[in-house]
Short mmCIF file of C-alpha atoms and ligand atoms in Angstrom, two decimals:
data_model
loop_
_atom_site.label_atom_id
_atom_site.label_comp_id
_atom_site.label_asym_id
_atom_site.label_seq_id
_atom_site.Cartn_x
_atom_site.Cartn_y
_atom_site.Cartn_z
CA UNK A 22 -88.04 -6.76 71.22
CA UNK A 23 -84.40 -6.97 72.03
CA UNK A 24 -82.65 -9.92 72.48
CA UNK A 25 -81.44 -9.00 76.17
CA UNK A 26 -85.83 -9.15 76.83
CA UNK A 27 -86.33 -11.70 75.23
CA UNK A 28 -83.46 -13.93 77.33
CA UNK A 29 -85.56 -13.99 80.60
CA UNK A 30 -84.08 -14.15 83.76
CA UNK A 31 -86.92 -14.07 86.18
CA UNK A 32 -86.99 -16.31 88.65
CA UNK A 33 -83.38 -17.67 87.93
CA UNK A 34 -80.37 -17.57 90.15
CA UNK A 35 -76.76 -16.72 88.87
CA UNK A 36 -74.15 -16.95 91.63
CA UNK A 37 -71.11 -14.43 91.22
CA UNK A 38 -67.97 -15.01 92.50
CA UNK A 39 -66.02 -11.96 93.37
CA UNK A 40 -68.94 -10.51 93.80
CA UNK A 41 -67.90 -7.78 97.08
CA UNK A 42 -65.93 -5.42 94.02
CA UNK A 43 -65.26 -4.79 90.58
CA UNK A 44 -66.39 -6.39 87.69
CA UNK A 45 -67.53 -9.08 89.97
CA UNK A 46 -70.40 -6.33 91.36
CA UNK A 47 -70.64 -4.42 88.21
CA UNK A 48 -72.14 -8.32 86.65
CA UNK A 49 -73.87 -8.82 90.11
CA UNK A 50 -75.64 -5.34 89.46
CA UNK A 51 -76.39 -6.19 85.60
CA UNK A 52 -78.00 -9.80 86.22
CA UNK A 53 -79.97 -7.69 89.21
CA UNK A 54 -81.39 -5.19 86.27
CA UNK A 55 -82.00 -7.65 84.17
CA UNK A 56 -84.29 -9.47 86.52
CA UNK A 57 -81.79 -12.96 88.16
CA UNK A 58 -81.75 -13.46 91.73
CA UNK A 59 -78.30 -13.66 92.94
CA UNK A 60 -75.91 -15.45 95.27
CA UNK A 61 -73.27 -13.17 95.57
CA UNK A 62 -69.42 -14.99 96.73
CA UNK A 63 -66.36 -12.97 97.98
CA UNK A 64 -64.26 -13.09 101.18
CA UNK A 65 -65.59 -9.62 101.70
CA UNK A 66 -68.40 -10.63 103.99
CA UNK A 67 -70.03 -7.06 104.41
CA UNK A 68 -69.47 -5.47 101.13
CA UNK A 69 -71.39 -8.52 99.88
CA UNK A 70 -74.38 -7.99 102.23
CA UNK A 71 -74.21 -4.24 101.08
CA UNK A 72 -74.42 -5.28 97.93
CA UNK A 73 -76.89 -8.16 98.52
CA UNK A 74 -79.32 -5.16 100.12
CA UNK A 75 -79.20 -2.54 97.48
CA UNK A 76 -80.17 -5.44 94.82
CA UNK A 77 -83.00 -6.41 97.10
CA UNK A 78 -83.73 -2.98 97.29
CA UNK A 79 -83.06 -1.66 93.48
CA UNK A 80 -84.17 -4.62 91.89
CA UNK A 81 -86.75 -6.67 94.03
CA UNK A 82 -84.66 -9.89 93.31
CA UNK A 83 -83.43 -12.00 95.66
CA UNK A 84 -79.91 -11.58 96.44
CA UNK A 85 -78.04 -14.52 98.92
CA UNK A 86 -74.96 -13.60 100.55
CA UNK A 87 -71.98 -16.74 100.87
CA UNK A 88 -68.70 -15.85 102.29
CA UNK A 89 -65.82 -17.99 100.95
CA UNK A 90 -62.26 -18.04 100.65
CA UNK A 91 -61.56 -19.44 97.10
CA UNK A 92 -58.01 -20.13 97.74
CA UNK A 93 -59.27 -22.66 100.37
CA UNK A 94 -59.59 -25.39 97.81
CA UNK A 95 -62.51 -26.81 100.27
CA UNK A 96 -64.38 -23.54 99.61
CA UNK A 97 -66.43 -25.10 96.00
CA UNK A 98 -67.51 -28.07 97.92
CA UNK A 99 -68.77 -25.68 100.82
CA UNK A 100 -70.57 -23.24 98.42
CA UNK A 101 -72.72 -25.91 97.17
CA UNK A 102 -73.50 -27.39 100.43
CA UNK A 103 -74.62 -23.84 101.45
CA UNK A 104 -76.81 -23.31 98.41
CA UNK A 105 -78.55 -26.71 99.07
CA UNK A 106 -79.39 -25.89 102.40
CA UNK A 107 -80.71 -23.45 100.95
CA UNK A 108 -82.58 -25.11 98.31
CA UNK A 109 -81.19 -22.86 95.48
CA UNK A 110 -80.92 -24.19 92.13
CA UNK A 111 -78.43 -21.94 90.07
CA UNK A 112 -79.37 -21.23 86.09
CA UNK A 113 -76.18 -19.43 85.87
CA UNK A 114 -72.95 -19.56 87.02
CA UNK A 115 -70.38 -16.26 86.86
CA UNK A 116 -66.75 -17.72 87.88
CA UNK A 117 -65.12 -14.44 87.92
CA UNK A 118 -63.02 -14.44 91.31
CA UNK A 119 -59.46 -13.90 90.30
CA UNK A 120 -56.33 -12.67 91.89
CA UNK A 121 -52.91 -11.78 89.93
CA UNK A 122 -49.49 -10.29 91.19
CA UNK A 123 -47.45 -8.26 88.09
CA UNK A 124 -43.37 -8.40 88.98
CA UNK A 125 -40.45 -10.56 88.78
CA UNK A 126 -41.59 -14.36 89.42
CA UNK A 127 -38.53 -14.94 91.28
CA UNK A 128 -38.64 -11.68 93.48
CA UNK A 129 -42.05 -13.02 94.67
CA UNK A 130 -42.85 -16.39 97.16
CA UNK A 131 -43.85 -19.30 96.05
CA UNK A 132 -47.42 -18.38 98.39
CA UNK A 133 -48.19 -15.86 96.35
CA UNK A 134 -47.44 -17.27 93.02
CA UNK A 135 -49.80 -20.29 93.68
CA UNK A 136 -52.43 -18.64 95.05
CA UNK A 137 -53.79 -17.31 91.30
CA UNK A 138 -53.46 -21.15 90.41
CA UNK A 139 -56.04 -22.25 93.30
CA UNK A 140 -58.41 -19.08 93.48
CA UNK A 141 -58.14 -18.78 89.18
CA UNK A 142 -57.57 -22.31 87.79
CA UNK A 143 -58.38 -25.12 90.86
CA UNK A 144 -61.21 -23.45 92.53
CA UNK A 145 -62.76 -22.48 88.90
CA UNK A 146 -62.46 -26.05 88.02
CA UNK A 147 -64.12 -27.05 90.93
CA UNK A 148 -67.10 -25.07 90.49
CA UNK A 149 -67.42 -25.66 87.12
CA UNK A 150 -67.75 -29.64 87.67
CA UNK A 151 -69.68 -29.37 90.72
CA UNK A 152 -72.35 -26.91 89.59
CA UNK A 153 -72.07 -27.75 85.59
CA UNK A 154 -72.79 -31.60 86.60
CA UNK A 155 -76.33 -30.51 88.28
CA UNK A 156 -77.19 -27.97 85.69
CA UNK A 157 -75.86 -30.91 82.81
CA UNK A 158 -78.38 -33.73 84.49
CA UNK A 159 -80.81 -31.08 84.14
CA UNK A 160 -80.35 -30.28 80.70
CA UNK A 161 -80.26 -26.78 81.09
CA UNK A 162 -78.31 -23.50 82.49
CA UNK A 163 -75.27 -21.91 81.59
CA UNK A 164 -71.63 -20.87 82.93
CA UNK A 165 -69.90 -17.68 82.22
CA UNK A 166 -65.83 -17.55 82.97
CA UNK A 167 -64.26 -14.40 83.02
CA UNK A 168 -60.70 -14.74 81.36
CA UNK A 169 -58.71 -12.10 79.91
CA UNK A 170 -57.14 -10.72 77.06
CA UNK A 171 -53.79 -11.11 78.88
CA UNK A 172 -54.70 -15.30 77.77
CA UNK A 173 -53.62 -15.13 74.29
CA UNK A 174 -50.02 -14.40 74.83
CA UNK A 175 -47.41 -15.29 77.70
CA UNK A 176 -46.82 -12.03 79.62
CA UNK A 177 -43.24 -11.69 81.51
CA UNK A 178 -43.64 -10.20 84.61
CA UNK A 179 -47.61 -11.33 85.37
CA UNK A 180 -46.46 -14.85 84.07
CA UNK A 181 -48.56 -16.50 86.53
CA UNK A 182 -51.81 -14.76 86.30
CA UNK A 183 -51.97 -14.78 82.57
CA UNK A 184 -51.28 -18.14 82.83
CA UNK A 185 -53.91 -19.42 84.38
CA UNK A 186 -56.27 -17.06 82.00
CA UNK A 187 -54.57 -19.28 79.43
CA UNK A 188 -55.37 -22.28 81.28
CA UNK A 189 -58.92 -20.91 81.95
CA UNK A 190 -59.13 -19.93 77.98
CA UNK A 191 -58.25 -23.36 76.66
CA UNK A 192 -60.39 -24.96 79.78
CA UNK A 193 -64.07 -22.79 78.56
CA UNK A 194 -63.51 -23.22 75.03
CA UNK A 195 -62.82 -27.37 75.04
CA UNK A 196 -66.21 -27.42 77.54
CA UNK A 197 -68.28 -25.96 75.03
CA UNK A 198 -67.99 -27.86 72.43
CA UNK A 199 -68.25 -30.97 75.03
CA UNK A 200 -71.96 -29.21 75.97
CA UNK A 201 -72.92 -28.85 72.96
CA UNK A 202 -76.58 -30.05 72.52
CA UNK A 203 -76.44 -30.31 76.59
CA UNK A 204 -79.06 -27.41 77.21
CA UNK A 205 -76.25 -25.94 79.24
CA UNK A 206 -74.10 -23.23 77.65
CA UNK A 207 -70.29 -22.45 78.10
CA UNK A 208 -68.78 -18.90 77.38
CA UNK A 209 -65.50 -17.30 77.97
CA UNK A 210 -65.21 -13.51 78.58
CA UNK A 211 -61.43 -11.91 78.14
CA UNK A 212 -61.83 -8.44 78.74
CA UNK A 213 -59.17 -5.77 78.45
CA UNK A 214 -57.69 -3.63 81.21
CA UNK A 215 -61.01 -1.91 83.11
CA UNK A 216 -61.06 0.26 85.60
CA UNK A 217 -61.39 -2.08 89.24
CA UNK A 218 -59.34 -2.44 92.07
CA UNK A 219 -57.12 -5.25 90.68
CA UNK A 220 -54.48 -3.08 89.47
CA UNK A 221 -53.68 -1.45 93.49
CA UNK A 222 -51.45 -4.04 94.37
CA UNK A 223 -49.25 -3.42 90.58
CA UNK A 224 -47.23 -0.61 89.91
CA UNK A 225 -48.69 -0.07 86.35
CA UNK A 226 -48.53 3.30 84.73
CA UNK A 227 -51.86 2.55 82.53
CA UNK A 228 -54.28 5.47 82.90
CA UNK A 229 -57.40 4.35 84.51
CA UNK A 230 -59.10 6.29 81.95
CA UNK A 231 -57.93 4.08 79.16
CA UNK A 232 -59.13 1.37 80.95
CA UNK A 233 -63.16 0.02 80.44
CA UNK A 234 -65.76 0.90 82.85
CA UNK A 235 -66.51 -2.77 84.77
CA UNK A 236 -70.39 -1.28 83.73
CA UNK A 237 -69.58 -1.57 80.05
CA UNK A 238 -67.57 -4.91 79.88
CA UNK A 239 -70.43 -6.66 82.47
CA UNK A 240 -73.33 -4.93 79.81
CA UNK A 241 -71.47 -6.58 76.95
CA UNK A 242 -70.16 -9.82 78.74
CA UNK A 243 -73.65 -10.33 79.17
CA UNK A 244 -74.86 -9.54 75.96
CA UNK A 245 -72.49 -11.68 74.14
CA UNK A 246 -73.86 -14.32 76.52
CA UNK A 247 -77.49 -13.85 75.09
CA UNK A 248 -76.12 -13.72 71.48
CA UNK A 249 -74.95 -17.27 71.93
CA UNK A 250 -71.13 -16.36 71.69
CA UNK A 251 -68.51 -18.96 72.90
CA UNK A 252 -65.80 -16.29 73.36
CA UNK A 253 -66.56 -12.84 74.19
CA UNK A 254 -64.31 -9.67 74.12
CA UNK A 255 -66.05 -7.27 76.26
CA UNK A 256 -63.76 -4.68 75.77
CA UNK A 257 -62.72 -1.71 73.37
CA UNK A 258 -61.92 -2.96 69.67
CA UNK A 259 -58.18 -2.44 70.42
CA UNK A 260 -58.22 -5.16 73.19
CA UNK A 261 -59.69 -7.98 70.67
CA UNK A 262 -56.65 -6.72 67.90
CA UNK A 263 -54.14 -6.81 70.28
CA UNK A 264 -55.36 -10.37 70.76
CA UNK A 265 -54.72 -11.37 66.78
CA UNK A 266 -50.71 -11.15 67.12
CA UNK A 267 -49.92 -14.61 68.94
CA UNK A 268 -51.81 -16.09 66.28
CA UNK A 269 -49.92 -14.16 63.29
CA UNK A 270 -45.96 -13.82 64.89
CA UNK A 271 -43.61 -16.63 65.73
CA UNK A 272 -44.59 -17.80 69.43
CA UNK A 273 -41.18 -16.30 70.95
CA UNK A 274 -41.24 -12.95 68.90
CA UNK A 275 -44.80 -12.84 70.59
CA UNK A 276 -43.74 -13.83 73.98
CA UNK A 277 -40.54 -11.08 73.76
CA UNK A 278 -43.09 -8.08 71.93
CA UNK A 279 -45.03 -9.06 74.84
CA UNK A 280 -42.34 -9.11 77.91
CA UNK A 281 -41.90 -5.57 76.40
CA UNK A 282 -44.88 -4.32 77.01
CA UNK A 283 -45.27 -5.47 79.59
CA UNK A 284 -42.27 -3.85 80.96
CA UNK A 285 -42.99 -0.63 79.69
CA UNK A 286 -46.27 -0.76 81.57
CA UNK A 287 -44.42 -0.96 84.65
CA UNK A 288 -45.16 -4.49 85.72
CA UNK A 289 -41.65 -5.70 86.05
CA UNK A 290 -41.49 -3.63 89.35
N1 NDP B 30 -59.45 -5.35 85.84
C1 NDP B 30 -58.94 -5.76 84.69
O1 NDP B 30 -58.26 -5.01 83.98
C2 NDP B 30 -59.20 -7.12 84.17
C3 NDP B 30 -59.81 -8.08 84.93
N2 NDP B 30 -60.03 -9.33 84.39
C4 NDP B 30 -60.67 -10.37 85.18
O2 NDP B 30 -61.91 -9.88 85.69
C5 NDP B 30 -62.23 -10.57 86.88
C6 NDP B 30 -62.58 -9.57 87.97
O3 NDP B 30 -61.44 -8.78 88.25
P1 NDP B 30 -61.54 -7.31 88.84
O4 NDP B 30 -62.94 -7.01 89.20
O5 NDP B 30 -60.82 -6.43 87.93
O6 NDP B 30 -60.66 -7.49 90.16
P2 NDP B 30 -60.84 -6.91 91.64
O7 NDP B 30 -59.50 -7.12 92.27
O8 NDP B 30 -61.41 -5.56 91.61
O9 NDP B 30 -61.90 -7.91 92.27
C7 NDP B 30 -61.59 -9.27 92.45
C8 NDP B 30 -62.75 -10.00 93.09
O10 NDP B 30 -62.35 -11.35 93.32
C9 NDP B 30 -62.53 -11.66 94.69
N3 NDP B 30 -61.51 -12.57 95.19
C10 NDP B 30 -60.16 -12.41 95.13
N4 NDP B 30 -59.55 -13.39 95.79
C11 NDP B 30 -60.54 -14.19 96.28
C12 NDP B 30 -60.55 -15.36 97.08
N5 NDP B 30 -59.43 -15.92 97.54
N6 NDP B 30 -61.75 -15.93 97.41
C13 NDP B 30 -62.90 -15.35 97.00
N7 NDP B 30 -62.96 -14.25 96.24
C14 NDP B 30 -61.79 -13.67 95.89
C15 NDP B 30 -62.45 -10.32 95.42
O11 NDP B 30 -63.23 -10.36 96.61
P3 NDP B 30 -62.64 -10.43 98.11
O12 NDP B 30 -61.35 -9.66 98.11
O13 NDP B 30 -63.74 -9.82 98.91
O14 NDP B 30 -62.47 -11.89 98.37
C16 NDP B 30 -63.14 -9.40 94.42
O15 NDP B 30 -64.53 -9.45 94.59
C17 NDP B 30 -61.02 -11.45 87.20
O16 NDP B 30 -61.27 -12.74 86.71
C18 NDP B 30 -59.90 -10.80 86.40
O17 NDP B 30 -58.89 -11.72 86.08
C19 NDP B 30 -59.67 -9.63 83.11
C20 NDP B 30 -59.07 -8.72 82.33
C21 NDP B 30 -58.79 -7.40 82.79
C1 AKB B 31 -55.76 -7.76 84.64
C2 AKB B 31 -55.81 -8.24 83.27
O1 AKB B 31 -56.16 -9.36 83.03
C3 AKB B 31 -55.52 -7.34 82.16
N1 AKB B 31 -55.59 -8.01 80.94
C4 AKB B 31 -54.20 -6.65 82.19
O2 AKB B 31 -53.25 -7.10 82.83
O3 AKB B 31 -54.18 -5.63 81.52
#
């Protein structure tokens, strides 16, 4: 029997946030095959109830539907009062909601540089604590926070957003070794570039079709998860090497290797 059987989610919720696209639906659709019911969190009110009825359909889970803004920093307290009225008790928790602009930090306002810090960083916190605590009394569940590769390294020109997958990074891996023993489990996914909708507001000139699929990085995010890792690289090989430079080069070679890239990718614009 495979491990992925043997880790049995029947009967279990997972809530998803940025569930509506993306990776967000590509893990909602995984957790769905492998038998969790879901909660499914976006702004996106009717993409998620889409969603929510092909699961329902595909799957014969059950699939809840809560609309939240995430950059409301009141939206974490609301999503739990929603899933008690409810009476749902999550097993899992998916923070994936994330937002990031590529360009100049100064040629952009300072709305839309802080939004990444409360939808990535605050509102990830805040569902972390309020969710973790009930699943830590417990003595049992697990959370799963999507970072990214872009975490290892600061990256000129999507400063802010890789930031906060720093932030997120450093956040997941100190939890983890906090719940150890706890019954609860912590892991931290940093994929690569993949192939969703988060690159349509950034003029990058990477070919979608050296980008993952969001299928393959939410398969192997998920079978990390059931292997026990604490940090997962769902992506192609080259993803988890390009990874291993911060750690072997100078911290401002790496930052100005980095800015180049960066640039050359077309995120400066
Ligand atoms: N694509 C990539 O190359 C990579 C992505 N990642 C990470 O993967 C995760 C998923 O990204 P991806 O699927 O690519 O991005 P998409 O832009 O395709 O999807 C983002 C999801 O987040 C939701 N979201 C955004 N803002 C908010 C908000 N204010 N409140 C609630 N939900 C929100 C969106 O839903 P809605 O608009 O309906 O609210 C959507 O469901 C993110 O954490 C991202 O950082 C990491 C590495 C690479
Ligand atoms: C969106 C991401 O996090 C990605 N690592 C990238 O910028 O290539």
């Amino acid at each position: 029997m495979t491990q992925q059987k043997r880790f049995d989610y029947k009967g279990k919720f997972t809530l998803v946030t940025g569930a509506s696209k993306g990776l967000g639906k590509a893990y909602a659709e995984e957790l769905a095959a492998r038998g969790s019911n879901l909660v499914l969190v976006a702004r996106s009110e009717a993409e998620l109830e889409t969603l929510a009825v092909a699961l329902r359909r595909d799957y014969k889970v059950r699939a809840e539907v809560i609309q939240a803004d995430l950059g409301d920093v009141s939206a974490p307290g609301k999503i739990v009062e929603s899933l008690e009225r409810m009476g749902i008790e999550l097993d899992l928790l998916v923070n994936n909601a994330a937002v990031g602009y590529s360009g100049k930090f100064f040629s952009r306002s300072l709305e839309e540089e802080l939004t990444p810090v409360i939808v990535n960083a605050h509102s990830l916190v805040a569902l972390t604590h309020l969710l973790g605590k009930k699943m830590m009394e417990r003595g049992s569940g697990g959370i799963i926070n999507i970072g990214s590769n872009g975490a290892f390294q600061p990256l000129a020109y999507n400063a802010t957003y890789t930031a906060t997958k720093a932030f997120v990074l450093l956040l997941s891996e100190a939890l983890a070794q906090e719940m150890k023993g706890s019954g609860v489990r912590m892991m931290i996914a940093s994929p690569g570039p993949t192939a969703t909708e988060f690159f349509t507001q950034s003029p990058t000139t990477v070919k979608r079709e050296k980008m993952d699929s969001a299928q393959s990085v939410a398969r192997r995010t998920l079978d990390d998860y059931v292997r026990g890792k604490v940090l997962s690289y769902p992506g192609r090989f080259s993803t988890r090497a390009g990874t291993w430079i911060s750690r072997i080069l100078p911290r401002e070679t790496t930052a100005a290797i980095a800015a180049h890239i960066s640039k050359s990718m077309g995120f400066d614009r």
